[in-house]
C-alpha cells in the first residue's frame, strides 16, 4: 500500500507513531504501508520512502479540517498506530 507524504513533512513524519488517513482503503493489523515523498511543485514522487507496520487502528467519523464532509461521510478516517 502506497501513500503520499508532502515533501515538507517527510522527514518529521518518519518518526511519528500515529497517523490519520482517510479510510478509503482496506486495512488490517500487521499491514505494511509505504509512505512515499511527494513534491507538489513537480507533481511527482521524489524517490524517497519509508515503510511502517500497522500495530493497531481505529476508524472514526468525525469532521476535521483536512477532508471534505462528503469524503468523511463516505469513508471515515483511520487513526493508525505503528510499531516502533
PDB file of C-alpha atoms in Angstrom:
ATOM      1  CA  UNK A   1       0.000   0.000   0.000  1.00  0.00           C
ATOM      2  CA  UNK A   2       1.448   3.384  -1.009  1.00  0.00           C
ATOM      3  CA  UNK A   3       0.560   6.769   0.455  1.00  0.00           C
ATOM      4  CA  UNK A   4       1.825  10.261  -0.343  1.00  0.00           C
ATOM      5  CA  UNK A   5       3.666  12.383   2.219  1.00  0.00           C
ATOM      6  CA  UNK A   6       4.199  16.030   1.228  1.00  0.00           C
ATOM      7  CA  UNK A   7       7.895  16.874   0.909  1.00  0.00           C
ATOM      8  CA  UNK A   8       7.774  19.404   3.764  1.00  0.00           C
ATOM      9  CA  UNK A   9       6.512  16.739   6.222  1.00  0.00           C
ATOM     10  CA  UNK A  10       8.501  13.718   5.040  1.00  0.00           C
ATOM     11  CA  UNK A  11      11.447  13.805   7.491  1.00  0.00           C
ATOM     12  CA  UNK A  12       9.278  14.621  10.526  1.00  0.00           C
ATOM     13  CA  UNK A  13       6.594  12.054   9.664  1.00  0.00           C
ATOM     14  CA  UNK A  14       9.100   9.197   9.629  1.00  0.00           C
ATOM     15  CA  UNK A  15       9.278   9.478  13.428  1.00  0.00           C
ATOM     16  CA  UNK A  16       5.500   9.577  14.031  1.00  0.00           C
ATOM     17  CA  UNK A  17       3.889   6.618  15.753  1.00  0.00           C
ATOM     18  CA  UNK A  18       0.357   7.820  14.930  1.00  0.00           C
ATOM     19  CA  UNK A  19      -1.119   8.770  11.567  1.00  0.00           C
ATOM     20  CA  UNK A  20      -4.590   9.837  10.408  1.00  0.00           C
ATOM     21  CA  UNK A  21      -5.674   8.846   6.907  1.00  0.00           C
ATOM     22  CA  UNK A  22      -8.938   8.946   5.026  1.00  0.00           C
ATOM     23  CA  UNK A  23     -10.279   5.404   5.391  1.00  0.00           C
ATOM     24  CA  UNK A  24     -10.767   4.724   1.678  1.00  0.00           C
ATOM     25  CA  UNK A  25      -8.570   1.623   1.527  1.00  0.00           C
ATOM     26  CA  UNK A  26      -8.796  -1.813   3.171  1.00  0.00           C
ATOM     27  CA  UNK A  27      -6.675  -2.157   6.291  1.00  0.00           C
ATOM     28  CA  UNK A  28      -5.752  -4.870   8.773  1.00  0.00           C
ATOM     29  CA  UNK A  29      -3.403  -5.061  11.748  1.00  0.00           C
ATOM     30  CA  UNK A  30       0.069  -6.053  10.584  1.00  0.00           C
ATOM     31  CA  UNK A  31      -0.251  -4.421   7.150  1.00  0.00           C
ATOM     32  CA  UNK A  32       2.823  -2.603   5.841  1.00  0.00           C
ATOM     33  CA  UNK A  33       2.234   0.888   4.482  1.00  0.00           C
ATOM     34  CA  UNK A  34       4.806   2.576   2.266  1.00  0.00           C
ATOM     35  CA  UNK A  35       4.905   6.355   2.628  1.00  0.00           C
ATOM     36  CA  UNK A  36       6.375   7.998  -0.466  1.00  0.00           C
ATOM     37  CA  UNK A  37       7.648  11.578  -0.511  1.00  0.00           C
ATOM     38  CA  UNK A  38       5.545  13.754  -2.843  1.00  0.00           C
ATOM     39  CA  UNK A  39       6.754  17.025  -4.380  1.00  0.00           C
ATOM     40  CA  UNK A  40       3.714  19.185  -5.184  1.00  0.00           C
ATOM     41  CA  UNK A  41       5.847  21.592  -7.251  1.00  0.00           C
ATOM     42  CA  UNK A  42       6.783  18.874  -9.737  1.00  0.00           C
ATOM     43  CA  UNK A  43       3.591  16.852  -9.143  1.00  0.00           C
ATOM     44  CA  UNK A  44       5.651  13.684  -8.724  1.00  0.00           C
ATOM     45  CA  UNK A  45       7.287  11.349  -6.232  1.00  0.00           C
ATOM     46  CA  UNK A  46      10.888  12.136  -5.240  1.00  0.00           C
ATOM     47  CA  UNK A  47      12.002   8.517  -4.892  1.00  0.00           C
ATOM     48  CA  UNK A  48      12.342   8.648  -1.100  1.00  0.00           C
ATOM     49  CA  UNK A  49      10.082   6.443   1.023  1.00  0.00           C
ATOM     50  CA  UNK A  50       9.722   4.698   4.367  1.00  0.00           C
ATOM     51  CA  UNK A  51       7.639   1.723   5.476  1.00  0.00           C
ATOM     52  CA  UNK A  52       5.554   1.382   8.643  1.00  0.00           C
ATOM     53  CA  UNK A  53       3.826  -1.683  10.056  1.00  0.00           C
ATOM     54  CA  UNK A  54       0.298  -1.090  11.406  1.00  0.00           C
ATOM     55  CA  UNK A  55       0.141  -2.092  15.062  1.00  0.00           C
ATOM     56  CA  UNK A  56      -3.487  -1.066  15.550  1.00  0.00           C
ATOM     57  CA  UNK A  57      -6.052   1.330  14.090  1.00  0.00           C
ATOM     58  CA  UNK A  58      -9.426   2.868  14.844  1.00  0.00           C
ATOM     59  CA  UNK A  59     -11.929   4.046  12.274  1.00  0.00           C
ATOM     60  CA  UNK A  60     -13.753   7.252  13.219  1.00  0.00           C
ATOM     61  CA  UNK A  61     -16.286   9.504  11.515  1.00  0.00           C
ATOM     62  CA  UNK A  62     -15.564  12.978  12.914  1.00  0.00           C
ATOM     63  CA  UNK A  63     -15.021  16.061  10.786  1.00  0.00           C
ATOM     64  CA  UNK A  64     -11.589  17.627  10.532  1.00  0.00           C
ATOM     65  CA  UNK A  65     -10.066  20.454   8.553  1.00  0.00           C
ATOM     66  CA  UNK A  66      -8.240  18.040   6.252  1.00  0.00           C
ATOM     67  CA  UNK A  67     -11.077  16.313   4.362  1.00  0.00           C
ATOM     68  CA  UNK A  68     -14.452  17.235   2.910  1.00  0.00           C
ATOM     69  CA  UNK A  69     -17.619  16.330   4.773  1.00  0.00           C
ATOM     70  CA  UNK A  70     -18.633  14.155   1.797  1.00  0.00           C
ATOM     71  CA  UNK A  71     -15.398  12.122   1.972  1.00  0.00           C
ATOM     72  CA  UNK A  72     -15.666  11.796   5.758  1.00  0.00           C
ATOM     73  CA  UNK A  73     -19.248  10.575   5.475  1.00  0.00           C
ATOM     74  CA  UNK A  74     -18.319   8.161   2.705  1.00  0.00           C
ATOM     75  CA  UNK A  75     -15.026   6.768   4.073  1.00  0.00           C
ATOM     76  CA  UNK A  76     -14.445   7.777   7.701  1.00  0.00           C
ATOM     77  CA  UNK A  77     -10.867   8.163   8.984  1.00  0.00           C
ATOM     78  CA  UNK A  78      -8.304   5.639  10.109  1.00  0.00           C
ATOM     79  CA  UNK A  79      -6.093   6.555  13.060  1.00  0.00           C
ATOM     80  CA  UNK A  80      -3.131   4.194  12.704  1.00  0.00           C
ATOM     81  CA  UNK A  81      -0.606   3.181  15.358  1.00  0.00           C
ATOM     82  CA  UNK A  82       2.730   1.872  14.087  1.00  0.00           C
ATOM     83  CA  UNK A  83       5.249  -0.464  15.633  1.00  0.00           C
ATOM     84  CA  UNK A  84       8.474   1.231  16.664  1.00  0.00           C
TER      85      UNK A  84
END
